[in-house]
XYZ file of C-alpha atoms in Angstrom:
746
model
C 0.575 38.422 -16.381
C 2.760 39.928 -13.658
C 4.567 36.691 -12.770
C 6.095 36.431 -16.257
C 7.114 40.100 -16.026
C 8.829 39.350 -12.717
C 10.759 36.472 -14.289
C 11.858 38.542 -17.234
C 13.078 41.559 -15.245
C 14.237 39.962 -12.021
C 17.754 39.340 -13.229
C 18.718 42.935 -12.517
C 16.118 44.139 -10.079
C 15.088 41.421 -7.666
C 16.489 38.425 -5.883
C 16.589 34.886 -7.222
C 14.193 33.848 -4.492
C 11.431 36.070 -5.891
C 11.986 34.654 -9.383
C 11.718 31.120 -8.044
C 8.451 31.997 -6.310
C 7.136 33.549 -9.533
C 7.946 30.348 -11.431
C 6.253 28.284 -8.741
C 3.184 30.502 -9.055
C 3.079 29.962 -12.821
C 3.218 26.205 -12.264
C 0.387 26.287 -9.733
C -1.778 28.487 -11.972
C -1.221 26.191 -14.956
C -2.003 23.081 -12.916
C -5.208 24.442 -11.432
C -6.830 26.480 -14.218
C -8.262 25.489 -17.573
C -6.379 26.024 -20.829
C -9.108 28.453 -21.917
C -8.250 30.817 -19.075
C -4.478 30.491 -19.483
C -4.509 30.583 -23.315
C -4.385 34.407 -23.740
C -1.231 34.573 -21.603
C 0.680 31.790 -23.380
C 2.526 34.157 -25.792
C 3.900 35.991 -22.758
C 4.506 33.018 -20.472
C 6.368 30.694 -22.831
C 9.228 33.096 -23.777
C 9.642 34.208 -20.145
C 9.822 30.667 -18.783
C 12.057 29.533 -21.669
C 14.478 32.338 -20.853
C 14.502 31.330 -17.187
C 15.427 27.755 -18.164
C 18.771 29.091 -19.432
C 19.418 31.129 -16.283
C 22.901 30.716 -14.795
C 21.514 30.254 -11.266
C 20.729 26.521 -11.118
C 17.795 26.869 -8.706
C 16.021 29.296 -11.043
C 16.747 27.077 -14.035
C 15.500 23.976 -12.199
C 12.286 25.679 -11.104
C 11.750 26.954 -14.634
C 11.922 23.387 -15.962
C 9.191 22.364 -13.509
C 7.097 25.262 -14.830
C 7.815 24.052 -18.377
C 6.156 20.720 -17.519
C 3.032 22.556 -16.384
C 2.992 24.629 -19.582
C 3.394 21.516 -21.730
C 0.290 20.020 -20.102
C -1.636 23.218 -20.866
C -0.524 23.201 -24.517
C -1.218 19.538 -25.301
C -4.315 17.301 -25.280
C -6.453 16.409 -23.570
C -6.416 19.901 -22.046
C -5.971 21.708 -25.369
C -7.866 19.430 -27.746
C -8.591 21.193 -31.033
C -5.854 23.842 -30.704
C -2.815 21.700 -31.610
C -1.837 23.679 -34.718
C -2.145 26.980 -32.864
C 0.013 25.756 -29.983
C 2.672 24.083 -32.132
C 5.124 27.066 -32.138
C 5.017 27.247 -28.333
C 5.526 23.490 -27.959
C 8.505 23.666 -30.326
C 9.947 26.585 -28.360
C 9.778 24.587 -25.144
C 11.115 21.502 -26.930
C 14.213 23.392 -28.113
C 15.055 24.878 -24.726
C 14.475 21.627 -22.823
C 16.546 19.588 -25.294
C 19.375 22.096 -25.063
C 19.514 21.844 -21.249
C 19.303 18.053 -21.346
C 22.370 17.955 -23.649
C 24.382 20.695 -21.902
C 27.436 19.122 -20.291
C 28.214 22.287 -18.323
C 24.772 22.476 -16.679
C 24.269 21.534 -13.048
C 23.431 17.836 -12.574
C 20.070 18.667 -10.971
C 19.177 20.939 -13.897
C 20.030 18.195 -16.410
C 17.951 15.690 -14.473
C 14.941 18.016 -14.439
C 15.432 18.768 -18.137
C 15.361 15.037 -18.890
C 12.178 14.651 -16.874
C 10.613 17.599 -18.722
C 11.661 16.000 -22.008
C 9.860 12.832 -20.937
C 6.705 14.840 -20.219
C 7.004 16.580 -23.597
C 7.395 13.276 -25.434
C 4.580 11.650 -23.484
C 2.176 14.501 -24.247
C 3.480 15.597 -27.638
C 4.268 12.372 -29.449
C 0.626 11.368 -29.451
C 0.030 14.465 -31.591
C 2.652 13.753 -34.228
C -0.085 13.419 -36.873
C -1.215 16.978 -36.249
C 2.248 18.446 -35.931
C 2.870 18.969 -32.191
C 6.182 17.115 -32.585
C 7.586 16.103 -35.926
C 9.003 12.647 -36.564
C 12.544 14.007 -36.600
C 12.000 15.823 -33.294
C 10.616 12.677 -31.744
C 13.583 10.636 -33.004
C 16.117 13.166 -31.733
C 14.478 13.423 -28.299
C 14.242 9.655 -27.805
C 17.874 9.378 -28.876
C 18.826 11.873 -26.165
C 16.936 9.831 -23.580
C 18.791 6.673 -24.613
C 22.102 8.529 -24.400
C 21.226 9.915 -20.938
C 20.194 6.394 -19.890
C 23.777 5.289 -20.487
C 25.135 8.102 -18.310
C 25.410 7.279 -14.618
C 24.546 10.758 -13.303
C 21.367 11.085 -15.374
C 20.376 7.407 -15.600
C 17.534 7.408 -13.078
C 15.929 10.528 -14.574
C 16.190 9.004 -18.045
C 14.565 5.764 -16.878
C 11.589 7.681 -15.508
C 11.323 9.842 -18.625
C 11.326 6.758 -20.878
C 8.723 5.170 -18.631
C 6.436 8.200 -19.049
C 6.928 8.124 -22.818
C 6.032 4.435 -23.120
C 3.170 4.459 -20.602
C 1.397 7.523 -22.007
C 1.401 6.612 -25.678
C -0.402 3.315 -25.952
C -1.088 2.818 -29.653
C -0.340 6.442 -30.618
C 3.333 6.270 -31.585
C 5.409 4.603 -34.221
C 8.376 3.478 -32.140
C 11.702 2.715 -33.781
C 12.656 -0.940 -33.478
C 16.369 -0.333 -32.916
C 15.716 2.246 -30.194
C 13.233 -0.010 -28.411
C 15.615 -2.973 -28.374
C 18.511 -0.862 -27.109
C 16.332 0.667 -24.388
C 15.014 -2.743 -23.306
C 18.515 -4.182 -22.938
C 19.824 -1.066 -21.202
C 16.925 -1.147 -18.727
C 17.519 -4.846 -18.163
C 21.179 -4.156 -17.399
C 20.139 -1.835 -14.550
C 18.403 -4.722 -12.779
C 21.813 -5.928 -11.579
C 22.702 -2.601 -9.953
C 22.858 -2.214 -6.171
C 20.660 0.899 -6.173
C 17.185 -0.448 -5.403
C 15.478 2.751 -6.533
C 17.125 2.423 -9.949
C 16.213 -1.268 -10.167
C 12.569 -0.568 -9.292
C 12.305 2.342 -11.758
C 13.928 0.283 -14.541
C 11.580 -2.618 -13.868
C 8.561 -0.283 -13.944
C 9.751 1.077 -17.303
C 10.143 -2.471 -18.647
C 6.638 -3.262 -17.441
C 5.240 -0.325 -19.398
C 7.352 -1.243 -22.419
C 5.941 -4.776 -22.322
C 2.458 -3.337 -21.867
C 2.832 -1.127 -24.953
C 1.800 -3.273 -27.921
C 3.770 -1.166 -30.412
C 6.937 -1.312 -28.308
C 6.594 -5.003 -27.515
C 6.269 -5.883 -31.195
C 9.658 -4.268 -31.805
C 11.496 -6.844 -29.678
C 13.033 -9.671 -31.687
C 13.741 -13.172 -30.379
C 17.368 -12.384 -29.511
C 16.401 -9.356 -27.438
C 13.631 -11.272 -25.662
C 16.023 -14.089 -24.754
C 18.588 -11.638 -23.393
C 15.906 -9.791 -21.441
C 14.602 -13.059 -20.013
C 18.049 -13.848 -18.617
C 18.183 -10.434 -16.951
C 14.717 -10.819 -15.401
C 15.051 -14.395 -14.095
C 17.053 -13.429 -10.929
C 14.138 -11.204 -9.852
C 11.712 -14.147 -9.824
C 12.408 -14.507 -6.115
C 10.455 -13.920 -2.923
C 13.236 -11.735 -1.477
C 11.566 -8.565 -2.791
C 7.832 -8.984 -3.384
C 7.379 -5.528 -4.927
C 9.914 -6.286 -7.637
C 8.589 -9.836 -7.986
C 5.074 -8.620 -8.806
C 6.288 -6.339 -11.603
C 8.610 -9.054 -12.945
C 5.764 -11.550 -13.225
C 3.632 -8.998 -15.085
C 6.476 -8.457 -17.578
C 6.942 -12.189 -18.076
C 3.234 -12.649 -18.806
C 3.507 -10.073 -21.627
C 6.714 -11.591 -22.987
C 5.270 -15.116 -22.923
C 2.285 -14.002 -24.982
C 4.660 -12.416 -27.505
C 7.428 -15.055 -27.615
C 6.457 -18.185 -25.635
C 9.218 -20.459 -26.923
C 12.012 -17.967 -26.215
C 10.776 -17.128 -22.703
C 9.427 -20.331 -21.138
C 12.465 -22.486 -20.462
C 13.955 -24.541 -17.632
C 15.189 -21.402 -15.812
C 11.760 -19.783 -15.643
C 10.040 -23.046 -14.678
C 12.540 -23.625 -11.869
C 12.113 -20.077 -10.577
C 8.310 -20.382 -10.589
C 8.539 -23.624 -8.614
C 10.760 -21.873 -6.065
C 8.387 -18.961 -5.455
C 5.195 -21.021 -5.445
C 6.255 -22.665 -2.168
C 6.618 -19.269 -0.433
C 3.748 -17.354 1.220
C 2.339 -15.256 -1.625
C -0.826 -13.194 -1.659
C -2.565 -10.146 -3.056
C -1.269 -8.598 -6.260
C 1.816 -10.834 -6.405
C -0.250 -14.030 -6.354
C -2.631 -12.559 -8.931
C 0.329 -11.726 -11.202
C 1.669 -15.274 -10.832
C -1.686 -16.758 -11.792
C -1.902 -14.480 -14.853
C 1.557 -15.677 -15.912
C 0.574 -19.329 -15.446
C -2.639 -18.799 -17.398
C -0.665 -17.227 -20.237
C 1.841 -20.100 -20.261
C -1.050 -22.558 -20.497
C -2.803 -20.614 -23.243
C 0.392 -20.525 -25.307
C 0.609 -24.338 -25.017
C 4.086 -24.392 -23.429
C 3.029 -25.475 -19.928
C 3.696 -29.229 -19.857
C 7.281 -29.071 -18.461
C 6.132 -26.610 -15.799
C 3.199 -28.855 -14.847
C 5.561 -31.795 -14.406
C 7.795 -29.698 -12.160
C 4.861 -28.465 -10.067
C 3.573 -32.012 -9.548
C 6.924 -33.739 -9.014
C 9.209 -31.106 -7.461
C 6.688 -28.985 -5.529
C 3.613 -31.098 -4.750
C 2.752 -30.946 -1.067
C 5.956 -29.089 -0.111
C 4.242 -25.709 -0.320
C 1.010 -24.212 0.950
C -1.748 -26.298 -0.718
C -3.884 -23.164 -1.184
C -1.194 -21.440 -3.292
C 0.194 -24.493 -5.090
C -3.357 -25.659 -5.832
C -4.273 -22.319 -7.423
C -1.140 -22.491 -9.569
C -1.805 -26.044 -10.759
C -5.534 -25.434 -11.239
C -4.884 -22.340 -13.354
C -2.433 -24.239 -15.547
C -4.746 -27.252 -15.876
C -7.660 -25.177 -17.189
C -5.690 -22.772 -19.401
C -3.438 -25.474 -20.847
C -6.171 -28.034 -21.490
C -4.872 -31.149 -23.187
C -1.352 -29.713 -23.634
C -0.241 -30.009 -19.980
C -0.590 -33.786 -19.615
C -3.187 -33.918 -16.804
C -6.940 -33.350 -16.576
C -9.363 -32.130 -13.901
C -10.633 -35.702 -13.531
C -7.138 -36.825 -12.470
C -7.376 -34.621 -9.369
C -10.834 -35.937 -8.537
C -9.259 -39.411 -8.523
C -6.360 -38.116 -6.414
C -8.788 -36.605 -3.895
C -10.680 -39.866 -3.517
C -7.656 -42.167 -3.404
C -4.983 -40.189 -1.513
C -4.274 -41.472 1.985
C -2.714 -38.387 3.606
C -4.434 -35.075 4.321
C -1.825 -32.927 2.569
C -2.475 -34.568 -0.783
C -6.229 -34.326 -0.279
C -5.934 -30.620 0.605
C -3.840 -30.001 -2.498
C -6.335 -31.845 -4.674
C -9.201 -29.830 -3.186
C -7.390 -26.574 -3.880
C -6.675 -27.610 -7.489
C -10.314 -28.587 -8.010
C -11.591 -25.356 -6.426
C -9.431 -23.256 -8.748
C -10.372 -25.400 -11.739
C -14.068 -25.008 -10.955
C -13.648 -21.247 -10.630
C -11.952 -20.948 -14.028
C -14.231 -23.392 -15.839
C -17.337 -21.602 -14.572
C -20.671 -23.062 -15.632
C -18.894 -25.620 -17.851
C -17.268 -27.256 -14.811
C -18.175 -30.933 -14.296
C -17.611 -30.608 -10.522
C -20.571 -30.756 -8.131
C -20.820 -29.036 -4.698
C -21.112 -32.404 -2.980
C -17.560 -33.236 -3.996
C -16.417 -30.583 -1.491
C -19.119 -30.645 1.220
C -18.588 -34.358 1.915
C -15.299 -33.389 3.595
C -16.954 -30.930 6.012
C -17.435 -33.788 8.468
C -13.848 -35.029 8.269
C -12.041 -35.382 11.603
C -8.888 -33.951 10.055
C -7.806 -30.528 11.308
C -7.006 -29.136 7.863
C -9.309 -30.946 5.434
C -12.688 -29.308 6.311
C -11.303 -25.766 6.020
C -9.580 -26.613 2.721
C -12.856 -28.075 1.437
C -14.760 -24.903 2.443
C -12.288 -22.629 0.682
C -12.315 -24.804 -2.441
C -16.133 -24.905 -2.384
C -16.293 -21.114 -2.298
C -13.654 -20.759 -4.996
C -15.520 -23.114 -7.314
C -18.798 -21.430 -6.351
C -17.506 -18.020 -7.464
C -17.310 -19.471 -10.958
C -20.825 -20.959 -10.983
C -23.086 -19.081 -8.570
C -26.355 -20.686 -9.611
C -25.107 -24.227 -9.033
C -23.163 -23.720 -5.818
C -24.681 -20.861 -3.819
C -28.103 -22.467 -3.143
C -26.335 -25.544 -1.740
C -24.040 -23.402 0.426
C -26.972 -21.385 1.796
C -28.769 -24.582 2.837
C -25.641 -25.686 4.740
C -25.394 -22.227 6.329
C -28.740 -22.834 8.002
C -27.386 -25.849 9.876
C -25.812 -25.301 13.285
C -22.322 -26.467 14.161
C -19.107 -26.769 12.190
C -20.871 -27.022 8.819
C -22.315 -23.551 9.369
C -18.895 -22.119 10.188
C -17.368 -23.753 7.094
C -20.206 -22.510 4.887
C -19.483 -18.946 6.022
C -15.914 -19.360 4.809
C -17.224 -20.583 1.467
C -19.504 -17.523 1.211
C -16.576 -15.254 2.075
C -14.601 -16.777 -0.801
C -17.500 -16.157 -3.204
C -17.990 -12.572 -2.055
C -14.330 -11.778 -2.684
C -15.202 -12.017 -6.384
C -18.435 -10.036 -6.054
C -17.283 -7.511 -8.644
C -17.163 -10.240 -11.289
C -20.222 -12.190 -10.156
C -22.550 -9.384 -8.996
C -25.322 -10.067 -11.568
C -25.387 -13.744 -10.579
C -25.379 -12.989 -6.833
C -28.158 -10.385 -6.916
C -31.097 -12.838 -6.751
C -29.620 -14.380 -3.600
C -28.546 -11.284 -1.642
C -31.552 -11.016 0.686
C -31.459 -14.722 1.482
C -27.716 -14.472 2.106
C -28.247 -11.476 4.394
C -30.807 -13.302 6.525
C -28.671 -16.434 6.728
C -25.546 -14.459 7.609
C -27.248 -12.481 10.381
C -28.605 -15.678 11.900
C -25.335 -17.607 11.600
C -23.251 -14.733 13.009
C -25.023 -14.961 16.384
C -22.730 -17.862 17.312
C -19.545 -16.653 18.994
C -17.223 -18.657 16.712
C -18.940 -17.265 13.616
C -18.878 -13.554 14.473
C -15.570 -12.605 12.845
C -16.051 -14.384 9.513
C -19.765 -13.504 9.545
C -18.957 -9.811 9.957
C -16.571 -9.927 7.002
C -19.227 -11.600 4.826
C -21.863 -9.070 5.870
C -19.470 -6.222 5.131
C -18.697 -7.534 1.655
C -22.389 -8.102 0.944
C -23.134 -4.555 2.084
C -20.686 -3.218 -0.513
C -22.659 -5.033 -3.225
C -26.010 -3.480 -2.260
C -25.334 -0.560 0.101
C -28.769 1.077 -0.245
C -30.434 -2.115 0.894
C -28.149 -3.248 3.699
C -26.296 -0.245 5.171
C -29.416 1.105 6.921
C -29.953 -2.374 8.384
C -26.483 -2.246 9.958
C -27.240 1.147 11.469
C -30.400 -0.185 13.103
C -28.747 -3.367 14.388
C -30.033 -4.719 17.688
C -27.881 -4.948 20.808
C -26.989 -8.581 20.138
C -25.434 -7.861 16.755
C -24.048 -4.330 17.229
C -20.472 -5.581 17.554
C -20.800 -7.658 14.439
C -22.371 -4.709 12.597
C -19.507 -2.358 13.415
C -16.995 -5.003 12.338
C -18.899 -5.381 9.082
C -18.579 -1.646 8.437
C -14.820 -1.944 8.856
C -14.602 -4.535 6.095
C -16.377 -2.189 3.684
C -14.070 0.810 4.091
C -11.173 -0.185 1.839
C -13.108 -1.811 -1.022
C -16.095 0.481 -1.515
C -16.827 2.839 -4.409
C -18.453 6.270 -4.793
C -21.999 4.894 -4.837
C -21.347 3.131 -1.567
C -19.819 6.276 -0.055
C -22.935 8.296 -0.798
C -25.011 5.853 1.241
C -22.395 5.529 3.989
C -21.764 9.259 4.457
C -24.942 10.185 6.385
C -24.832 7.158 8.690
C -21.129 6.589 9.490
C -20.684 9.331 12.100
C -23.980 8.688 13.964
C -23.127 5.001 14.013
C -19.621 5.665 15.363
C -20.998 7.995 18.025
C -23.492 5.370 19.078
C -20.921 2.579 19.198
C -18.293 4.652 21.029
C -20.917 5.284 23.731
C -22.033 1.649 23.853
C -22.228 0.005 27.267
C -20.330 -3.033 26.006
C -16.543 -2.698 26.338
C -15.782 -4.922 23.341
C -18.171 -2.989 21.111
C -16.392 0.261 21.997
C -13.036 -1.327 21.177
C -14.352 -2.472 17.808
C -15.711 1.020 17.152
C -12.241 2.484 17.772
C -10.859 0.090 15.173
C -13.456 1.251 12.667
C -12.669 4.904 13.391
C -8.976 4.172 12.868
C -9.647 2.452 9.547
C -12.114 5.122 8.436
C -9.533 7.842 9.106
C -7.206 6.094 6.664
C -9.807 5.253 4.015
C -12.623 7.818 4.406
C -10.875 10.835 5.907
C -13.268 13.229 4.160
C -16.091 11.811 6.301
C -14.148 11.659 9.570
C -12.079 14.843 9.799
C -14.970 17.358 9.774
C -16.450 15.556 12.806
C -13.356 15.275 14.988
C -14.701 17.708 17.582
C -17.296 15.071 18.502
C -15.138 11.962 18.030
C -11.805 12.921 19.631
C -13.219 13.385 23.169
C -14.680 9.874 22.971
C -11.294 8.481 21.973
C -9.551 10.439 24.749
C -12.043 9.045 27.235
C -11.160 5.463 26.310
C -7.425 6.156 26.735
C -7.740 6.608 30.509
C -7.142 3.891 33.093
C -10.433 2.787 34.669
C -9.955 1.290 38.154
C -13.281 -0.543 37.936
C -11.864 -2.653 35.078
C -8.874 -3.848 37.124
C -9.489 -7.071 39.011
C -7.402 -9.329 41.198
C -6.968 -12.976 40.238
C -5.643 -15.734 42.470
C -2.962 -17.804 40.717
C -1.802 -20.469 43.130
C -0.308 -18.763 46.180
C 0.010 -15.466 44.305
C -2.421 -12.681 43.519
C -2.238 -11.154 40.069
C -3.895 -7.985 38.739
C -5.708 -8.226 35.411
C -6.594 -5.014 33.551
C -9.621 -5.673 31.366
C -9.330 -2.140 29.957
C -5.833 -2.564 28.508
C -6.970 -3.669 25.037
C -9.368 -0.771 24.581
C -6.744 1.706 25.849
C -4.304 0.324 23.323
C -6.893 0.760 20.562
C -7.547 4.302 21.763
C -3.856 5.230 21.602
C -3.527 3.652 18.159
C -6.497 5.725 16.998
C -5.073 8.894 18.557
C -1.829 8.271 16.674
C -3.715 7.950 13.384
C -5.788 11.076 14.065
C -2.666 12.976 15.053
C -1.014 12.109 11.730
C -4.121 12.902 9.701
C -5.263 16.126 11.373
C -3.047 17.324 14.197
C -4.248 20.907 13.751
C -7.801 19.820 14.665
C -6.802 18.235 17.975
C -6.146 20.160 21.176
C -2.360 19.844 21.771
C -2.864 20.282 25.522
C -5.293 17.361 25.714
C -3.120 15.235 23.414
C 0.050 15.769 25.438
C -1.917 15.061 28.607
C -2.802 11.607 27.250
C 0.748 10.980 26.008
C 2.229 11.835 29.412
C -0.299 9.524 31.047
C 0.624 6.829 28.538
C 4.288 7.023 29.542
C 3.222 5.767 32.963
C 0.929 3.050 31.620
C 1.600 -0.547 30.555
C 4.415 -1.445 28.160
C 2.279 -1.448 24.972
C 0.914 2.033 25.768
C 4.416 3.361 26.540
C 5.623 2.224 23.119
C 2.736 4.011 21.370
C 3.265 7.178 23.443
C 6.954 7.248 22.538
C 6.073 6.768 18.877
C 3.714 9.746 19.036
C 6.422 11.901 20.613
C 8.862 11.073 17.796
C 6.309 12.513 15.362
C 5.283 15.498 17.464
C 8.836 16.739 17.909
C 8.826 17.467 14.158
C 5.149 18.398 13.726
C 4.983 20.797 16.687
C 8.429 21.348 18.230
C 7.304 24.376 20.260
C 4.525 22.507 22.067
C 6.817 19.517 22.569
C 9.448 21.833 24.058
C 6.939 23.184 26.575
C 6.399 19.656 27.900
C 10.062 18.668 28.153
C 10.175 18.881 31.952
C 7.107 16.675 32.360
C 8.504 14.199 29.832
C 11.838 14.194 31.701
C 10.058 13.184 34.925
C 8.262 10.281 33.214
C 11.430 9.120 31.497
C 13.425 9.235 34.707
C 10.779 7.060 36.368
C 10.992 4.508 33.570
C 14.790 4.346 33.618
C 15.033 4.027 37.413
C 12.455 1.248 37.680
C 14.007 -2.000 38.899
C 12.377 -5.384 38.209
C 11.679 -7.808 41.047
C 14.298 -10.430 41.803
C 11.930 -13.171 40.690
C 10.891 -11.364 37.481
C 10.486 -13.671 34.493
C 12.563 -13.277 31.326
C 9.690 -11.663 29.412
C 9.316 -8.897 32.005
C 13.056 -8.150 31.889
C 13.006 -8.005 28.076
C 10.053 -5.591 28.125
C 11.870 -3.372 30.619
C 15.032 -3.313 28.492
C 12.981 -2.496 25.404
C 11.219 0.345 27.247
C 14.557 1.778 28.413
C 15.981 1.608 24.910
C 12.901 3.388 23.511
C 13.235 6.144 26.100
C 16.917 6.666 25.279
C 16.145 6.865 21.552
C 13.539 9.580 22.050
C 15.813 11.372 24.515
C 18.586 11.460 21.932
C 16.125 12.675 19.280
C 14.830 15.488 21.505
C 18.317 16.622 22.406
C 19.193 16.964 18.711
C 15.934 18.414 17.403
C 15.146 20.782 20.283
C 18.493 22.407 21.129
C 16.992 25.745 22.157
C 14.708 24.170 24.733
C 17.029 21.374 25.719
C 20.134 23.411 26.437
C 19.196 27.070 26.834
C 21.111 28.223 29.899
C 18.459 30.557 31.264
C 15.367 28.606 30.252
C 13.534 27.803 33.503
C 11.072 25.567 31.627
C 13.945 23.237 30.662
C 15.751 22.896 34.006
C 14.427 19.414 34.754
C 15.183 18.292 31.235
C 18.784 19.548 31.462
C 19.225 17.760 34.750
C 17.717 14.614 33.259
C 20.001 14.826 30.214
C 23.105 15.197 32.384
C 21.990 12.232 34.497
C 21.380 10.053 31.427
C 24.771 11.012 30.020
C 26.480 9.779 33.195
C 24.437 6.795 34.374
C 23.489 5.434 30.942
C 26.572 6.434 28.981
C 27.205 3.060 27.338
C 23.520 2.432 26.505
C 23.171 5.939 25.031
C 26.303 5.401 22.912
C 24.812 2.145 21.621
C 21.570 3.900 20.705
C 23.482 6.678 18.913
C 25.490 4.107 16.955
C 22.316 2.230 15.969
C 20.622 5.439 14.807
C 23.688 6.387 12.731
C 23.803 2.990 11.052
C 20.064 3.203 10.247
C 20.525 6.659 8.740
C 23.385 5.381 6.580
């Protein structure tokens, strides 16, 4: 194995750069080839890499530690299942050298950090094999002790947090964790949550989440440690940082299940009431509902229920507060002091719409969680479809769908009957179906008998203009459930529903699975080609949106076909005079550009394609459209400038060749003067455009010095003249932009 020979002899014969490349090669080979192929070379590779770990040149040592991680993965299960005893000497060799570098006080900080990370990988992969001798109990104890010690050291703290996280996350049920170590680690991680470094806080919280998710580790925490940890976590139960909030709620749910009395107190209840009135959604809302369900199941939810009813009530969004209360009502049962029937009474007796909406939301969530055992009937919700209130019918539709997701056979037939009726009831029924389909993964067996009937009803209901958007989303979600049945139907959609069909495809792109992809693959590109050539302007705009989304979510289907798709996108980015009309507004005539929205979509799609596959797009054609965009409307100028800020790094040479043309466009923008009677909005747009131009100008001048300032470069003469002009006439504005960019970088 020549790479290991290079590492071993390079100290006296070759440069450090070659040794680094050899180590990188070993890492790549180990990561991309099976253990069977690499196995014969292990006796040669391990000593060579171990020797490189102790190299005096820190870059070689650091790269060697990365290679060690790759070797560890080769030597441990699942890649080396059945060969643990044979590989034990090599694992121990790597263990010794990694531990030594992690403890070395004279080693470079970066080397120590990489050694700690490698130690985390070794523990994560090796501790699971303690029964067969990959790491002995004493080795495991010593290594975890080193991680705890490094966790208390400021320079190695972040690396230690991540190493501990790997150790806890990768060994669910396989390790016998020491109680004292686990408690010390938990408190030390909790202490980091007060630090100003957000990266450290996030990493520490992620490690705590995996500690709480590890049953063996969680059982090590005593009541005193849990109480202390609760106090450290409470400040993070805030909507100021939703990413941290989501992880914090997950941790609390685990802690509540383990120690409900120690965790659920006035502080936690108050914090929950504070966040439940903020706009929550997605994973954060799901984590909150899991926590509330756990509190109810552990029979400690009555004080929280009182706070939600008395202190929150209608002060928050009824949809969110209702889900919280409904979850607690069902999970807590008789222990929370209220019953589902109490909210039925509240719905029927309340005088104001807010209270009725809240009651509907609570009942919808309760019906969802009770499932087929729910005493609630569909009519309880549909009777409010005819209400003259602005908010009540929509709340009733959402609650109907939520309850229906828990009991398909009772609710869906009623909803489908209402979907066949024209008017507002049809629109509201579509929203109820959308709510049901959001839980299609859980209710798919129950939905299956109704899918064809739903499809027919949805296609018919979506013909109405007001129903098209929500109808398309429902059709898209239904298509994900049975792609083989319904995807071909979307492809063959008639002219009247083509726009709705392409919208439906868009809703499928982020939620679909491999089975769906196999059906979608042969029809997506033909369908996009057809829609991008459609005679209807709005259909082409929708198709651009689908192409944009597909590039993000299904790039493997899109990128091989860019030669056919990009010209169609370029075509839509041009100004079409036939779409510009003149409108009389009082004594004034005003030009309206009906093609602006589709041009904006085209530029947004070009930006996405440029990021995903710049090498597959003609740079000449792309820069042609960007230069044209700099002379277009404000929204297009902003997108063109954004593309240039990327291109100056992706392809500086091509950007440099267009500097003179860019200088001309920028000079035109900066010299444009608004009319004396221009409204405030027009002046603000102009100032924003000027600021954007100056930012990109400053960026170009710094990133492209050879093109921007070369004395004899004819290509850059106009740019140099433009730069000198900007420096004189816009000196104060340019200084402000420079100051803003410096503060952002800091």
